[in-house]
Amino acid sequence: MAEMKRFKTIGVVGSGQMGSGIAQLAVTHGFDVWVLDTDQDALSRATKSISSSIQRLVSKGQLSQAVGKDALERLWFTSNLEKLSSADIIIEAIVESEDVKKKLFLELDKITKSSAILASNTSSISITRLASATSRPHQVIGMHFMNPPPIMKLVEIVRGADTSDETFDATKALAERFGKTVICSRDFAGFVVNRILMPMINEAFFALYTGVATKEDIDAGMKLGTNHPMGPLELADFIGLDVCVSILKVLHAGLGDNKYAPCPILVQYVDAGRLGRKRGIGVYDYRQMLGSVKPSSKL
């Protein structure tokens, strides 16, 4: 509890689906939240998305009207990095690129207060290497939320080589305050969840690529045969095919095993801009009916 008292203001960098979800989670659990993004259109979408989501929770009776109103009053959006200077912990949820994240951590290290924790929502990139861009590696940690953050119960916490016990304890307590179950991973490529998940998704693409079965049968086989709520190809569309490729490349480079090399058809989809649900088309075509899967006529 002593550790939790120092968390009053949370900064979230990135206002996409993950960043917006983390911000919603934080603000509905009593924290002041700043959301940073350099893209004004993304900030506008995030504002509408979080507001609509909170109002929906109120209408369903899952949040009281008072809590919902209070949450929206403690949520701010900005494109000015300096606004994060008062944050007690900053959680970045930007593009899955080590170079881009390192640049951000270098900038955050300069403008945040010395006690602030810098957390990354990375799903695969080394926390130790991200921490090396800062002067406070003992206060850098991985805090990997699952998608969508307000709904999924898991947070994967990853300690870098120099992450302190104090930073770990405070971050774990924060995740538990959010109502999450915490698992801990050592700082190896892909951590726990994606070390297991991404090879399965990649193998599903190889099954499609080599003509083992149709996409519908691959997904139906895993849903009905192994009780998965979503087939691996449909799940890849939900995650984002570009994100899947990025994670697989990190796994391939970090672990050195060719089984992690992205399937050629997966790479081709990404090259064609077929990134999944967020673009309206990936393995499946989502453009005709919002929220329903219409199989594409092509591979």
CSV table of C-alpha atoms in Angstrom, one decimal:
chain,number,residue,atom,x,y,z
A,1,MET,CA,0.0,0.0,0.0
A,2,ALA,CA,2.9,2.4,0.7
A,3,GLU,CA,4.1,1.9,-2.9
A,4,MET,CA,0.7,2.6,-4.3
A,5,LYS,CA,0.4,6.0,-2.5
A,6,ARG,CA,3.1,7.4,-4.7
A,7,PHE,CA,1.1,6.7,-7.9
A,8,LYS,CA,-1.3,9.6,-8.4
A,9,THR,CA,-0.7,10.5,-12.0
A,10,ILE,CA,-0.1,8.1,-14.8
A,11,GLY,CA,1.2,9.0,-18.3
A,12,VAL,CA,0.3,6.9,-21.3
A,13,VAL,CA,2.3,7.3,-24.5
A,14,GLY,CA,0.4,6.2,-27.6
A,15,SER,CA,-3.4,6.6,-28.1
A,16,GLY,CA,-4.1,3.6,-30.2
A,17,GLN,CA,-6.1,0.6,-29.1
A,18,MET,CA,-3.6,-0.5,-26.4
A,19,GLY,CA,-2.9,3.0,-25.1
A,20,SER,CA,-6.5,4.0,-25.0
A,21,GLY,CA,-7.4,0.8,-23.2
A,22,ILE,CA,-4.6,1.3,-20.6
A,23,ALA,CA,-5.7,5.0,-20.1
A,24,GLN,CA,-9.3,3.9,-19.6
A,25,LEU,CA,-8.3,1.3,-17.1
A,26,ALA,CA,-6.2,3.8,-15.1
A,27,VAL,CA,-8.7,6.6,-15.1
A,28,THR,CA,-11.5,4.3,-13.9
A,29,HIS,CA,-9.4,3.1,-11.1
A,30,GLY,CA,-8.9,6.5,-9.6
A,31,PHE,CA,-5.8,7.9,-11.2
A,32,ASP,CA,-5.1,11.2,-13.0
A,33,VAL,CA,-4.1,10.2,-16.6
A,34,TRP,CA,-2.3,12.1,-19.4
A,35,VAL,CA,-2.4,10.5,-22.8
A,36,LEU,CA,0.3,11.6,-25.2
A,37,ASP,CA,0.3,11.2,-29.0
A,38,THR,CA,1.9,13.3,-31.8
A,39,ASP,CA,-1.0,12.4,-34.1
A,40,GLN,CA,-3.9,14.8,-33.4
A,41,ASP,CA,-6.4,12.5,-35.3
A,42,ALA,CA,-5.4,9.6,-33.1
A,43,LEU,CA,-5.9,11.7,-30.0
A,44,SER,CA,-9.4,12.7,-31.3
A,45,ARG,CA,-10.3,9.1,-31.9
A,46,ALA,CA,-9.0,8.1,-28.5
A,47,THR,CA,-11.0,10.8,-26.8
A,48,LYS,CA,-14.2,9.6,-28.4
A,49,SER,CA,-13.4,5.9,-27.9
A,50,ILE,CA,-12.6,6.2,-24.1
A,51,SER,CA,-15.6,8.5,-23.5
A,52,SER,CA,-18.0,6.1,-25.3
A,53,SER,CA,-16.6,3.1,-23.5
A,54,ILE,CA,-17.0,4.7,-20.1
A,55,GLN,CA,-20.5,5.9,-20.9
A,56,ARG,CA,-21.3,2.3,-22.0
A,57,LEU,CA,-20.1,0.9,-18.7
A,58,VAL,CA,-22.2,3.4,-16.8
A,59,SER,CA,-25.3,2.5,-18.9
A,60,LYS,CA,-24.8,-1.2,-18.2
A,61,GLY,CA,-24.4,-0.5,-14.5
A,62,GLN,CA,-20.8,-1.6,-14.4
A,63,LEU,CA,-19.7,1.8,-13.3
A,64,SER,CA,-21.6,4.3,-11.3
A,65,GLN,CA,-22.5,7.6,-12.9
A,66,ALA,CA,-20.4,9.5,-10.4
A,67,VAL,CA,-17.3,7.3,-11.0
A,68,GLY,CA,-17.8,7.7,-14.8
A,69,LYS,CA,-18.1,11.4,-14.6
A,70,ASP,CA,-15.1,11.7,-12.2
A,71,ALA,CA,-13.0,9.5,-14.5
A,72,LEU,CA,-13.6,11.7,-17.6
A,73,GLU,CA,-12.7,14.8,-15.6
A,74,ARG,CA,-9.3,13.3,-14.7
A,75,LEU,CA,-8.4,12.4,-18.2
A,76,TRP,CA,-6.3,14.7,-20.4
A,77,PHE,CA,-4.9,14.4,-23.9
A,78,THR,CA,-1.8,16.2,-25.2
A,79,SER,CA,0.9,16.3,-27.9
A,80,ASN,CA,3.3,18.0,-25.6
A,81,LEU,CA,5.8,15.6,-24.0
A,82,GLU,CA,6.4,18.1,-21.2
A,83,LYS,CA,2.9,17.4,-19.8
A,84,LEU,CA,4.2,14.1,-18.6
A,85,SER,CA,6.8,15.6,-16.3
A,86,SER,CA,4.5,15.2,-13.3
A,87,ALA,CA,3.7,11.6,-13.9
A,88,ASP,CA,4.6,9.0,-11.3
A,89,ILE,CA,4.7,6.2,-13.9
A,90,ILE,CA,4.7,6.4,-17.7
A,91,ILE,CA,3.5,3.4,-19.7
A,92,GLU,CA,4.4,3.5,-23.4
A,93,ALA,CA,2.2,1.8,-25.9
A,94,ILE,CA,3.7,2.9,-29.2
A,95,VAL,CA,4.9,1.0,-32.3
A,96,GLU,CA,6.7,-2.2,-31.7
A,97,SER,CA,10.1,-0.9,-32.7
A,98,GLU,CA,13.2,-1.0,-30.5
A,99,ASP,CA,14.7,2.1,-32.1
A,100,VAL,CA,11.5,4.1,-31.7
A,101,LYS,CA,11.0,3.0,-28.1
A,102,LYS,CA,14.6,3.8,-27.2
A,103,LYS,CA,14.3,7.3,-28.6
A,104,LEU,CA,11.1,7.8,-26.6
A,105,PHE,CA,12.7,6.5,-23.4
A,106,LEU,CA,15.7,8.8,-23.9
A,107,GLU,CA,13.3,11.8,-24.2
A,108,LEU,CA,11.2,10.7,-21.2
A,109,ASP,CA,14.3,10.2,-19.1
A,110,LYS,CA,15.2,13.9,-19.6
A,111,ILE,CA,11.8,15.4,-18.7
A,112,THR,CA,10.3,13.2,-16.0
A,113,LYS,CA,11.0,13.5,-12.3
A,114,SER,CA,13.8,11.3,-11.0
A,115,SER,CA,11.4,9.0,-9.0
A,116,ALA,CA,9.2,8.2,-12.1
A,117,ILE,CA,9.0,4.6,-13.4
A,118,LEU,CA,9.3,4.1,-17.1
A,119,ALA,CA,7.2,1.1,-18.2
A,120,SER,CA,6.9,-0.5,-21.6
A,121,ASN,CA,3.9,-2.3,-23.0
A,122,THR,CA,6.2,-4.1,-25.4
A,123,SER,CA,5.1,-7.6,-26.2
A,124,SER,CA,8.6,-8.9,-27.2
A,125,ILE,CA,11.5,-6.3,-27.1
A,126,SER,CA,14.2,-6.5,-24.5
A,127,ILE,CA,13.6,-4.4,-21.4
A,128,THR,CA,17.3,-4.4,-20.6
A,129,ARG,CA,18.1,-2.8,-24.0
A,130,LEU,CA,15.3,-0.2,-23.6
A,131,ALA,CA,16.5,0.6,-20.2
A,132,SER,CA,20.0,1.2,-21.5
A,133,ALA,CA,18.8,4.4,-23.3
A,134,THR,CA,18.1,5.9,-19.9
A,135,SER,CA,20.0,7.0,-16.8
A,136,ARG,CA,17.6,5.1,-14.6
A,137,PRO,CA,17.7,1.4,-15.7
A,138,HIS,CA,16.6,0.4,-12.2
A,139,GLN,CA,13.3,2.2,-12.8
A,140,VAL,CA,12.5,0.6,-16.2
A,141,ILE,CA,10.2,-2.4,-16.4
A,142,GLY,CA,8.0,-4.3,-18.9
A,143,MET,CA,4.2,-4.0,-18.2
A,144,HIS,CA,2.6,-6.0,-21.0
A,145,PHE,CA,-1.2,-5.7,-21.1
A,146,MET,CA,-3.3,-8.0,-23.2
A,147,ASN,CA,-5.7,-6.7,-25.8
A,148,PRO,CA,-8.1,-5.1,-25.0
A,149,PRO,CA,-6.6,-3.9,-21.7
A,150,PRO,CA,-9.9,-3.1,-19.9
A,151,ILE,CA,-11.2,-6.7,-20.5
A,152,MET,CA,-8.3,-9.1,-20.5
A,153,LYS,CA,-7.3,-10.2,-17.0
A,154,LEU,CA,-3.6,-10.7,-17.5
A,155,VAL,CA,-0.6,-8.4,-17.2
A,156,GLU,CA,2.9,-9.8,-18.0
A,157,ILE,CA,5.6,-8.1,-16.0
A,158,VAL,CA,9.2,-8.2,-17.2
A,159,ARG,CA,12.2,-7.3,-15.2
A,160,GLY,CA,15.3,-6.0,-17.0
A,161,ALA,CA,18.8,-6.8,-15.9
A,162,ASP,CA,18.8,-3.8,-13.5
A,163,THR,CA,15.2,-3.4,-12.6
A,164,SER,CA,15.0,-2.9,-8.8
A,165,ASP,CA,12.8,-4.7,-6.4
A,166,GLU,CA,11.1,-1.5,-5.5
A,167,THR,CA,10.1,-0.8,-9.2
A,168,PHE,CA,8.9,-4.4,-9.6
A,169,ASP,CA,6.8,-4.3,-6.4
A,170,ALA,CA,5.2,-0.9,-7.3
A,171,THR,CA,4.4,-2.1,-10.8
A,172,LYS,CA,3.0,-5.4,-9.6
A,173,ALA,CA,0.8,-3.6,-7.0
A,174,LEU,CA,-0.4,-1.2,-9.7
A,175,ALA,CA,-1.5,-4.1,-12.0
A,176,GLU,CA,-3.3,-5.7,-9.1
A,177,ARG,CA,-5.0,-2.4,-8.3
A,178,PHE,CA,-6.3,-2.6,-11.9
A,179,GLY,CA,-7.8,-6.0,-11.0
A,180,LYS,CA,-5.3,-7.9,-13.1
A,181,THR,CA,-3.6,-11.2,-12.5
A,182,VAL,CA,0.2,-10.8,-12.8
A,183,ILE,CA,2.7,-13.3,-14.3
A,184,CYS,CA,6.4,-12.6,-14.3
A,185,SER,CA,8.8,-13.3,-17.1
A,186,ARG,CA,12.6,-13.1,-17.4
A,187,ASP,CA,13.9,-10.7,-20.1
A,188,PHE,CA,14.0,-13.1,-23.1
A,189,ALA,CA,12.6,-12.4,-26.5
A,190,GLY,CA,8.8,-12.7,-26.6
A,191,PHE,CA,8.6,-13.2,-22.8
A,192,VAL,CA,5.9,-15.9,-21.9
A,193,VAL,CA,2.7,-15.2,-23.9
A,194,ASN,CA,4.2,-14.4,-27.3
A,195,ARG,CA,6.9,-16.9,-27.0
A,196,ILE,CA,4.1,-19.5,-27.1
A,197,LEU,CA,1.4,-17.7,-29.1
A,198,MET,CA,3.3,-16.4,-32.1
A,199,PRO,CA,4.8,-19.7,-33.2
A,200,MET,CA,1.2,-21.1,-33.2
A,201,ILE,CA,-0.1,-18.2,-35.3
A,202,ASN,CA,2.9,-18.5,-37.6
A,203,GLU,CA,2.3,-22.2,-38.1
A,204,ALA,CA,-1.3,-21.5,-38.9
A,205,PHE,CA,-0.1,-19.2,-41.7
A,206,PHE,CA,2.2,-22.0,-42.9
A,207,ALA,CA,-0.7,-24.4,-43.0
A,208,LEU,CA,-2.6,-21.9,-45.1
A,209,TYR,CA,0.5,-21.1,-47.3
A,210,THR,CA,1.2,-24.8,-48.1
A,211,GLY,CA,-2.5,-25.6,-48.7
A,212,VAL,CA,-3.0,-27.9,-45.8
A,213,ALA,CA,-6.5,-26.4,-45.3
A,214,THR,CA,-8.6,-23.3,-45.9
A,215,LYS,CA,-8.4,-20.4,-43.5
A,216,GLU,CA,-12.0,-21.2,-42.3
A,217,ASP,CA,-11.1,-24.9,-41.5
A,218,ILE,CA,-7.8,-23.9,-39.8
A,219,ASP,CA,-9.6,-21.5,-37.5
A,220,ALA,CA,-12.6,-23.9,-36.9
A,221,GLY,CA,-10.2,-26.7,-36.1
A,222,MET,CA,-8.5,-24.7,-33.3
A,223,LYS,CA,-11.8,-23.3,-32.0
A,224,LEU,CA,-13.7,-26.5,-31.9
A,225,GLY,CA,-10.8,-28.9,-31.5
A,226,THR,CA,-8.9,-27.1,-28.7
A,227,ASN,CA,-11.6,-24.8,-27.3
A,228,HIS,CA,-9.9,-21.6,-28.3
A,229,PRO,CA,-12.3,-18.7,-28.4
A,230,MET,CA,-10.8,-17.4,-31.6
A,231,GLY,CA,-8.9,-19.2,-34.4
A,232,PRO,CA,-5.2,-18.3,-34.9
A,233,LEU,CA,-5.8,-16.6,-38.2
A,234,GLU,CA,-8.7,-14.6,-36.9
A,235,LEU,CA,-6.7,-13.7,-33.8
A,236,ALA,CA,-3.8,-12.5,-35.9
A,237,ASP,CA,-6.2,-10.2,-37.7
A,238,PHE,CA,-7.3,-8.9,-34.3
A,239,ILE,CA,-3.7,-8.4,-33.1
A,240,GLY,CA,-2.6,-6.8,-36.4
A,241,LEU,CA,-0.6,-8.8,-38.9
A,242,ASP,CA,2.2,-6.1,-38.9
A,243,VAL,CA,2.5,-6.6,-35.1
A,244,CYS,CA,2.7,-10.4,-35.6
A,245,VAL,CA,5.5,-9.9,-38.1
A,246,SER,CA,7.4,-7.5,-35.8
A,247,ILE,CA,7.2,-9.9,-32.8
A,248,LEU,CA,8.2,-12.9,-34.9
A,249,LYS,CA,11.3,-10.9,-36.2
A,250,VAL,CA,12.2,-10.1,-32.6
A,251,LEU,CA,11.9,-13.8,-31.7
A,252,HIS,CA,13.9,-14.9,-34.7
A,253,ALA,CA,16.7,-12.4,-34.0
A,254,GLY,CA,16.7,-13.0,-30.3
A,255,LEU,CA,16.5,-16.8,-30.2
A,256,GLY,CA,18.2,-17.6,-33.4
A,257,ASP,CA,15.8,-20.4,-34.5
A,258,ASN,CA,14.3,-20.4,-38.0
A,259,LYS,CA,11.0,-21.7,-36.7
A,260,TYR,CA,10.3,-18.1,-35.7
A,261,ALA,CA,10.9,-16.7,-39.2
A,262,PRO,CA,7.6,-15.1,-40.4
A,263,CYS,CA,5.7,-17.2,-43.0
A,264,PRO,CA,6.0,-15.7,-46.5
A,265,ILE,CA,2.2,-15.3,-46.9
A,266,LEU,CA,2.1,-13.4,-43.6
A,267,VAL,CA,4.8,-11.0,-44.8
A,268,GLN,CA,3.1,-10.6,-48.1
A,269,TYR,CA,-0.2,-9.6,-46.5
A,270,VAL,CA,1.7,-6.9,-44.5
A,271,ASP,CA,3.5,-5.7,-47.6
A,272,ALA,CA,0.1,-5.3,-49.3
A,273,GLY,CA,-1.3,-3.3,-46.4
A,274,ARG,CA,-3.6,-6.1,-45.3
A,275,LEU,CA,-3.0,-5.6,-41.6
A,276,GLY,CA,-6.2,-7.1,-40.2
A,277,ARG,CA,-9.3,-5.6,-38.5
A,278,LYS,CA,-7.7,-2.1,-38.1
A,279,ARG,CA,-7.4,-1.8,-41.9
A,280,GLY,CA,-10.7,-3.6,-42.7
A,281,ILE,CA,-8.9,-6.5,-44.3
A,282,GLY,CA,-6.3,-9.1,-43.4
A,283,VAL,CA,-6.7,-12.8,-43.7
A,284,TYR,CA,-10.5,-12.0,-43.6
A,285,ASP,CA,-12.4,-9.1,-45.1
A,286,TYR,CA,-14.2,-7.0,-42.5
A,287,ARG,CA,-15.2,-4.1,-44.8
A,288,GLN,CA,-18.8,-5.2,-45.6
A,289,MET,CA,-20.2,-5.6,-42.1
A,290,LEU,CA,-18.7,-3.9,-39.1
A,291,GLY,CA,-17.9,-6.5,-36.4
A,292,SER,CA,-18.6,-9.6,-38.5
A,293,VAL,CA,-16.1,-11.7,-40.4
A,294,LYS,CA,-16.6,-12.0,-44.1
A,295,PRO,CA,-14.1,-14.4,-45.6
A,296,SER,CA,-11.9,-12.9,-48.3
A,297,SER,CA,-12.0,-14.5,-51.8
A,298,LYS,CA,-8.2,-14.5,-52.0
A,299,LEU,CA,-5.4,-15.9,-49.9
